[in-house]
Short mmCIF file of C-alpha atoms and ligand atoms in Angstrom, two decimals:
data_model
loop_
_atom_site.label_atom_id
_atom_site.label_comp_id
_atom_site.label_asym_id
_atom_site.label_seq_id
_atom_site.Cartn_x
_atom_site.Cartn_y
_atom_site.Cartn_z
CA MET A 100 -13.11 13.91 -4.45
CA GLN A 101 -13.52 12.60 -0.92
CA THR A 102 -10.17 12.57 0.78
CA ARG A 103 -8.82 13.76 4.02
CA CYS A 104 -5.14 13.85 4.82
CA ALA A 105 -2.72 14.94 7.48
CA THR A 106 1.02 14.87 8.05
CA ALA A 107 2.74 14.37 11.40
CA VAL A 108 6.33 14.34 12.58
CA ALA A 109 7.81 12.30 15.44
CA CYS A 110 11.27 11.67 16.89
CA PRO A 111 12.57 8.26 17.87
CA ASN A 112 13.50 7.82 21.52
CA ILE A 113 16.30 6.13 23.43
CA ALA A 114 15.28 4.17 26.51
CA PHE A 115 17.24 4.66 29.74
CA VAL A 116 15.12 1.97 31.48
CA LYS A 117 14.23 -0.58 28.82
CA TYR A 118 10.99 -2.05 27.58
CA TRP A 119 11.59 -5.68 26.72
CA GLY A 120 8.79 -8.23 26.90
CA ASN A 121 5.04 -7.91 27.27
CA ARG A 122 2.54 -9.01 29.87
CA ASP A 123 0.04 -9.04 26.99
CA ASP A 124 1.42 -9.43 23.46
CA GLU A 125 -1.85 -8.67 21.72
CA LEU A 126 -2.37 -5.33 23.51
CA ARG A 127 1.38 -4.67 23.85
CA LEU A 128 1.08 -4.16 27.57
CA PRO A 129 4.71 -4.10 28.73
CA ALA A 130 6.11 -6.39 31.42
CA ASN A 131 7.71 -3.35 33.10
CA GLY A 132 7.61 0.44 32.92
CA SER A 133 10.31 2.32 31.03
CA ILE A 134 11.89 5.78 30.78
CA SER A 135 13.31 7.41 27.66
CA MET A 136 14.47 10.59 25.98
CA ASN A 137 13.09 11.75 22.64
CA LEU A 138 15.76 12.37 20.03
CA ALA A 139 15.51 15.68 18.19
CA GLY A 140 17.60 15.74 15.03
CA LEU A 141 16.24 12.35 14.02
CA GLU A 142 12.78 12.49 12.59
CA THR A 143 10.06 10.50 10.84
CA ARG A 144 7.49 12.35 8.77
CA THR A 145 4.32 10.43 7.92
CA SER A 146 1.38 11.46 5.75
CA VAL A 147 -1.91 9.60 5.80
CA ALA A 148 -4.61 10.22 3.19
CA PHE A 149 -7.97 8.51 3.73
CA ASP A 150 -9.74 8.25 0.41
CA ALA A 151 -13.31 7.04 -0.24
CA ALA A 152 -12.25 5.66 -3.64
CA LEU A 153 -9.43 3.39 -2.41
CA GLU A 154 -10.04 -0.35 -2.23
CA ARG A 155 -7.12 -1.17 0.02
CA ASP A 156 -4.49 0.50 2.15
CA ALA A 157 -1.12 1.36 0.66
CA PHE A 158 2.08 2.19 2.51
CA THR A 159 5.41 3.52 1.26
CA LEU A 160 8.55 3.65 3.38
CA GLN A 161 11.31 5.96 2.12
CA GLY A 162 9.37 6.07 -1.17
CA ILE A 163 9.33 2.27 -1.57
CA PRO A 164 5.89 0.58 -1.70
CA GLN A 165 5.59 -2.00 1.08
CA THR A 166 3.80 -5.34 0.92
CA GLY A 167 3.41 -8.38 3.21
CA GLU A 168 4.04 -7.97 6.92
CA ALA A 169 5.09 -4.30 6.84
CA LEU A 170 1.89 -3.29 5.06
CA ALA A 171 -0.26 -5.61 7.19
CA ARG A 172 1.09 -4.04 10.40
CA VAL A 173 0.36 -0.51 9.21
CA SER A 174 -3.07 -1.54 7.95
CA ALA A 175 -3.93 -3.19 11.27
CA HIS A 176 -2.92 0.02 13.03
CA LEU A 177 -5.07 2.12 10.70
CA ASP A 178 -7.96 -0.26 11.53
CA LEU A 179 -7.67 0.77 15.20
CA LEU A 180 -7.90 4.43 14.22
CA ARG A 181 -10.71 3.81 11.72
CA ALA A 182 -12.65 2.06 14.50
CA ARG A 183 -12.19 5.15 16.71
CA GLY A 184 -13.27 7.44 13.88
CA ASP A 185 -16.11 5.25 12.68
CA SER A 186 -14.62 5.30 9.18
CA ALA A 187 -14.30 2.62 6.53
CA TRP A 188 -12.15 4.62 4.13
CA LYS A 189 -8.88 3.02 3.13
CA ALA A 190 -5.72 5.10 3.22
CA LYS A 191 -2.41 5.81 1.57
CA ALA A 192 0.35 6.25 4.13
CA ALA A 193 3.84 7.47 3.29
CA SER A 194 6.67 7.58 5.78
CA GLU A 195 10.14 9.10 5.43
CA SER A 196 12.90 9.12 8.05
CA ASN A 197 16.26 10.85 8.12
CA PHE A 198 17.88 7.82 9.84
CA PRO A 199 18.20 4.11 8.91
CA ALA A 200 15.23 1.86 9.76
CA GLY A 201 15.45 -1.38 11.71
CA ALA A 202 18.97 -0.95 13.06
CA GLY A 203 18.40 -0.29 16.75
CA ILE A 204 17.43 3.35 16.36
CA ALA A 205 13.81 2.83 17.34
CA SER A 206 12.50 3.47 13.86
CA SER A 207 9.22 1.80 14.78
CA ALA A 208 8.78 4.20 17.71
CA ALA A 209 8.94 7.32 15.54
CA GLY A 210 7.06 5.57 12.72
CA PHE A 211 4.05 4.45 14.75
CA ALA A 212 3.92 7.68 16.75
CA ALA A 213 3.81 9.74 13.54
CA LEU A 214 1.34 7.33 11.90
CA THR A 215 -1.01 7.50 14.90
CA VAL A 216 -0.95 11.30 15.12
CA ALA A 217 -1.33 11.79 11.35
CA ALA A 218 -4.18 9.27 11.03
CA ALA A 219 -6.03 10.71 14.05
CA ALA A 220 -5.76 14.23 12.60
CA ALA A 221 -6.84 13.09 9.14
CA LEU A 222 -9.91 11.42 10.64
CA GLY A 223 -10.72 14.57 12.57
CA LEU A 224 -10.41 12.74 15.91
CA ASN A 225 -9.86 14.99 18.85
CA LEU A 226 -7.76 12.72 21.05
CA SER A 227 -5.82 13.59 24.19
CA ALA A 228 -2.05 12.99 24.39
CA ARG A 229 -2.83 10.04 26.65
CA GLU A 230 -5.19 8.46 24.12
CA LEU A 231 -2.65 9.00 21.34
CA SER A 232 0.06 7.35 23.45
CA ILE A 233 -2.20 4.36 24.15
CA LEU A 234 -3.00 3.98 20.44
CA ALA A 235 0.65 4.40 19.39
CA ARG A 236 1.59 1.69 21.92
CA ARG A 237 -0.61 -0.79 20.06
CA GLY A 238 1.48 -0.24 16.90
CA SER A 239 4.84 -0.51 18.62
CA GLY A 240 5.38 -0.38 22.37
CA SER A 241 8.15 2.19 22.32
CA ALA A 242 6.02 4.44 20.07
CA SER A 243 3.92 5.31 23.14
CA ARG A 244 6.99 7.18 24.45
CA SER A 245 7.47 9.25 21.28
CA ILE A 246 4.10 10.99 21.77
CA PRO A 247 4.93 13.23 24.79
CA HIS A 248 7.92 15.60 24.78
CA GLY A 249 11.36 15.49 26.34
CA PHE A 250 12.06 12.87 29.02
CA VAL A 251 9.22 10.37 29.19
CA GLU A 252 7.94 7.55 31.38
CA TRP A 253 5.67 4.79 30.05
CA TYR A 254 3.64 3.02 32.72
CA ALA A 255 3.15 -0.73 32.85
CA ALA A 256 -0.43 -1.73 33.64
CA ASP A 257 -2.88 -4.59 33.21
CA ARG A 258 -5.48 -2.58 31.32
CA ASP A 259 -5.20 -0.98 27.90
CA GLU A 260 -6.38 2.40 29.17
CA ASP A 261 -3.79 2.54 31.97
CA SER A 262 -0.63 1.90 29.95
CA PHE A 263 0.48 5.19 28.40
CA ALA A 264 3.50 7.49 28.48
CA GLU A 265 3.84 10.94 30.04
CA SER A 266 6.53 13.57 30.08
CA ILE A 267 8.56 13.70 33.30
CA ALA A 268 10.70 16.68 32.17
CA PRO A 269 10.66 18.98 29.12
CA PRO A 270 13.41 18.84 26.45
CA ASP A 271 15.27 21.86 27.84
CA HIS A 272 15.48 20.31 31.31
CA TRP A 273 18.86 18.63 30.71
CA PRO A 274 21.18 19.20 27.73
CA LEU A 275 22.20 15.59 27.09
CA VAL A 276 23.42 14.35 23.73
CA ASP A 277 22.96 10.89 22.22
CA LEU A 278 25.86 10.13 19.86
CA ILE A 279 24.67 7.08 17.97
CA ALA A 280 27.67 5.14 16.72
CA VAL A 281 26.36 3.25 13.71
CA VAL A 282 28.38 0.08 13.37
CA ASP A 283 25.92 -1.65 11.08
CA ALA A 284 23.07 0.10 9.32
CA GLY A 285 21.66 -3.16 7.93
CA HIS A 286 18.17 -4.39 8.82
CA LYS A 287 18.11 -6.54 11.93
CA LYS A 288 17.40 -10.25 11.64
CA VAL A 289 14.73 -10.53 14.31
CA GLY A 290 12.59 -7.43 14.75
CA SER A 291 11.82 -6.10 18.22
CA ALA A 292 8.13 -7.04 17.97
CA GLU A 293 9.13 -10.71 17.60
CA GLY A 294 11.97 -10.34 20.12
CA ASN A 295 9.57 -8.93 22.70
CA ARG A 296 7.49 -12.09 22.44
CA LEU A 297 10.56 -14.23 23.21
CA ALA A 298 11.58 -12.30 26.34
CA ARG A 299 9.57 -14.51 28.68
CA THR A 300 11.50 -17.60 27.55
CA SER A 301 14.63 -16.30 29.30
CA PRO A 302 14.97 -17.24 32.99
CA TYR A 303 16.58 -13.82 33.55
CA GLN A 304 13.49 -11.93 32.42
CA GLU A 305 11.59 -12.47 35.67
CA ALA A 306 14.47 -11.05 37.72
CA ARG A 307 14.78 -8.08 35.33
CA VAL A 308 11.05 -7.31 35.58
CA MET A 309 10.87 -7.81 39.37
CA ASP A 310 13.73 -5.35 39.88
CA ALA A 311 12.31 -2.75 37.47
CA PRO A 312 10.59 -0.52 40.12
CA ARG A 313 13.99 0.06 41.78
CA ARG A 314 15.62 1.04 38.49
CA LEU A 315 12.69 3.25 37.48
CA LEU A 316 12.93 5.14 40.77
CA LEU A 317 16.70 5.62 40.36
CA CYS A 318 16.26 6.75 36.79
CA ARG A 319 13.41 9.16 37.53
CA ARG A 320 15.51 10.72 40.31
CA ALA A 321 18.63 10.90 38.14
CA VAL A 322 16.71 12.63 35.33
CA ILE A 323 14.90 15.08 37.60
CA GLY A 324 18.10 15.83 39.55
CA ARG A 325 20.34 15.89 36.43
CA ASP A 326 22.58 13.33 38.11
CA PHE A 327 24.79 12.05 35.29
CA ALA A 328 26.91 9.68 37.42
CA THR A 329 23.82 7.71 38.50
CA LEU A 330 22.28 7.81 35.04
CA ALA A 331 25.52 6.51 33.51
CA MET A 332 25.71 3.44 35.78
CA LEU A 333 22.01 2.76 35.39
CA ILE A 334 21.79 2.88 31.60
CA GLU A 335 24.80 0.61 31.15
CA GLU A 336 23.31 -1.88 33.64
CA GLU A 337 20.00 -1.72 31.75
CA ALA A 338 21.61 -2.38 28.40
CA ARG A 339 23.61 -5.34 29.74
CA MET A 340 20.55 -6.82 31.47
CA MET A 341 18.36 -6.53 28.38
CA HIS A 342 20.95 -8.12 26.12
CA GLN A 343 21.48 -10.89 28.69
CA VAL A 344 17.74 -11.67 28.45
CA MET A 345 17.98 -11.60 24.65
CA ARG A 346 21.00 -13.92 24.56
CA THR A 347 19.30 -16.41 26.89
CA SER A 348 15.92 -16.50 25.12
CA THR A 349 14.76 -19.51 23.15
CA PRO A 350 15.76 -19.13 20.37
CA PRO A 351 18.60 -16.88 21.50
CA LEU A 352 18.95 -13.39 20.07
CA ASP A 353 22.35 -11.83 19.68
CA TYR A 354 22.18 -8.36 18.20
CA LEU A 355 25.74 -7.35 19.07
CA GLU A 356 28.75 -7.09 16.76
CA ASP A 357 32.44 -7.10 17.70
CA SER A 358 32.55 -3.32 17.33
CA THR A 359 29.56 -3.05 19.71
CA ARG A 360 31.44 -5.04 22.35
CA ASP A 361 34.57 -2.92 21.87
CA LEU A 362 32.55 0.23 22.55
CA MET A 363 30.89 -1.38 25.58
CA ARG A 364 34.41 -1.76 26.99
CA SER A 365 35.83 1.61 25.90
CA ILE A 366 33.07 4.01 26.98
CA PRO A 367 33.14 3.03 30.71
CA GLN A 368 36.96 3.38 30.54
CA TRP A 369 36.60 6.90 29.15
CA ARG A 370 34.29 7.67 32.07
CA ALA A 371 36.77 6.24 34.57
CA GLY A 372 39.34 8.57 32.98
CA GLY A 373 37.10 11.61 33.58
CA LEU A 374 34.99 11.96 30.41
CA PRO A 375 31.30 11.85 31.37
CA ALA A 376 29.87 9.41 28.83
CA ALA A 377 27.90 6.18 29.07
CA PHE A 378 26.56 3.65 26.60
CA THR A 379 23.19 2.13 26.03
CA LEU A 380 21.81 -0.17 23.33
CA ASP A 381 18.52 -0.92 21.69
CA ALA A 382 17.63 -4.13 19.85
CA GLY A 383 20.55 -3.74 17.48
CA PRO A 384 24.33 -3.43 17.31
CA ASN A 385 24.60 0.37 17.26
CA VAL A 386 25.87 2.02 20.41
CA HIS A 387 24.14 5.05 21.89
CA CYS A 388 26.77 7.10 23.71
CA ILE A 389 24.97 9.45 26.09
CA CYS A 390 26.85 12.44 27.47
CA PRO A 391 26.28 15.99 28.68
CA GLU A 392 26.49 18.62 25.93
CA ASN A 393 29.89 19.91 27.08
CA ALA A 394 31.46 16.44 26.78
CA ALA A 395 29.94 15.72 23.35
CA PRO A 396 32.75 17.08 21.11
CA GLU A 397 35.41 14.96 22.85
CA ALA A 398 33.16 11.86 23.00
CA GLU A 399 32.36 12.26 19.31
CA ARG A 400 36.05 12.59 18.44
CA ARG A 401 36.86 9.38 20.34
CA LEU A 402 33.94 7.50 18.78
CA ARG A 403 35.14 8.44 15.30
CA GLU A 404 38.53 6.88 16.08
CA GLN A 405 36.97 3.53 17.04
CA PRO A 406 37.29 0.76 14.46
CA GLY A 407 33.96 -0.30 12.95
CA VAL A 408 32.14 3.01 13.59
CA ARG A 409 30.79 3.95 10.18
CA ARG A 410 28.75 6.97 10.99
CA ILE A 411 27.54 9.01 13.94
CA LEU A 412 23.97 10.25 14.23
CA ILE A 413 23.24 12.90 16.82
CA GLY A 414 20.09 13.30 18.91
CA ARG A 415 19.25 15.83 21.61
CA PRO A 416 16.24 15.95 23.98
CA GLY A 417 13.37 16.37 21.57
CA PRO A 418 9.73 17.38 21.17
CA GLY A 419 6.74 15.09 21.13
CA ALA A 420 4.86 13.94 18.03
CA ARG A 421 2.93 16.70 16.30
CA VAL A 422 0.69 17.43 13.35
CA VAL A 423 2.35 19.60 10.71
CA ALA A 424 -0.40 19.75 8.07
CA VAL A 425 -4.07 18.84 7.66
CA ASP A 426 -5.97 19.19 4.42
CA GLY A 427 -8.47 17.64 2.08
CA ALA A 428 -12.19 17.70 1.61
CA GLY A 429 -14.75 15.41 3.26
CA ASN A 430 -14.57 14.15 6.82
CA GLY A 431 -12.85 10.78 6.37
CA ARG A 432 -15.93 8.99 7.64
CA ALA A 433 -17.75 6.38 5.68
CA PRO A 434 -20.53 8.02 3.68
O1 PMV B 118 8.56 -1.03 20.66
P1 PMV B 118 9.61 -1.79 19.98
O2 PMV B 118 9.12 -2.99 19.29
O3 PMV B 118 10.44 -0.90 19.09
O4 PMV B 118 10.63 -2.35 21.13
C1 PMV B 118 11.88 -1.78 21.30
C2 PMV B 118 12.42 -2.07 22.61
C3 PMV B 118 13.84 -1.53 22.82
O5 PMV B 118 14.14 -0.51 21.91
C4 PMV B 118 14.86 -2.63 22.66
C5 PMV B 118 13.92 -0.99 24.23
C6 PMV B 118 13.10 0.24 24.46
O6 PMV B 118 12.59 0.39 25.56
O7 PMV B 118 13.00 1.10 23.57
#
C-alpha cells in the first residue's frame, strides 16, 4: 500500500492588532501587519494521509465528511503543498478541534496551520518555519500566525515570500489569559474569508490601514515590556475599529449580539474600577477578555454573571504548530 501520513497540532490565536482586508485576495497578502497570541488549551489536531489509490481528496471536520466549499478550500490548499512536494497523490484529511468552529475563535487559523504542517510532514517536505507560515497564510491569513510560538507578528508585504509571521516573544514571556465568553456558538453568517474581501468597500478601512504602523509599534512595545495598561487600551481600540469597518462595508457585516455589546461596556468599567481586564473581538460575537493571570479568577467570576454568556473557554500563551506523528510507507510522491 502506498500511503504516507502525518498528524499535526495547532492552537488558534487571538489578534491584538487585527488583520482585516487584503492587498491581494488571491495570495492573501494582508492590507496591514498584525500581532497575536497563540492560545494553548484550545487545539486543532489534523491528520493528512496521501494515498496513491485515492481518486479525490476527502476531508472530515469533527468526524463529519465535508463537501462543497469546505472541501474545495482544503483541496486547493493541499494542491499548494502537492506542488511543493511534486506529488499527485490525493489525500484524506481529518480535523478535530476542542472548541466550536466558525464562531470568532479563529478556527480557520488553527485548522490551516495544522493542515499545512501535517501535509508538509506527510509529503516529506523539509520546510522552514517561515515557509510553513507563508503556506498556511494562503489557506487562511490568520493561520500564518499559528505557526510560530507565543506572541507573534505577521508582516504585511507586496510579495508572497515576504509576508510571514514570526515570534516576538515566547509563551512564557507574559502570563496573560484569554477568557473567551461564548455568547453564541453558532456558525457565523459571513465567513472571515468573504468578510476580508469586503473590507476595502468601507471608507474607514483606508484610515485603519494607514494608522496600522503606529498601533503595531505600540503593541510590540506593550508586549515586550509587559505593559498591560497600554495593551488594554490598544486591543479595545483595535476591536472597535475593525467592527466599524465591518459595519460600514457594502454589504454591511454586523457580527455583534446584544450580549457582546453589554460586555464591551462592562469590561472597560471593571478596568476603571481596578480589575486589569480588556476585551477584544474576532469576526464573531464572542468576547475575548484578556487579563493577567492573577486577575483571571475574578474576571472569570464576573463574566459568568453576565447575561447571555453561555460558556467560557480559556486560552493561555501557547506553542506553535507541530508535528505529533508521521507514518506510512512510500514517499507521497507520484510514482
Ligand atoms: O484569517 P481569517 O480568515 O480567519 O481572518 C480572521 C481575521 C480576524 O480574526 C477577524 C482578525 C485577526 O487578525 O485574526
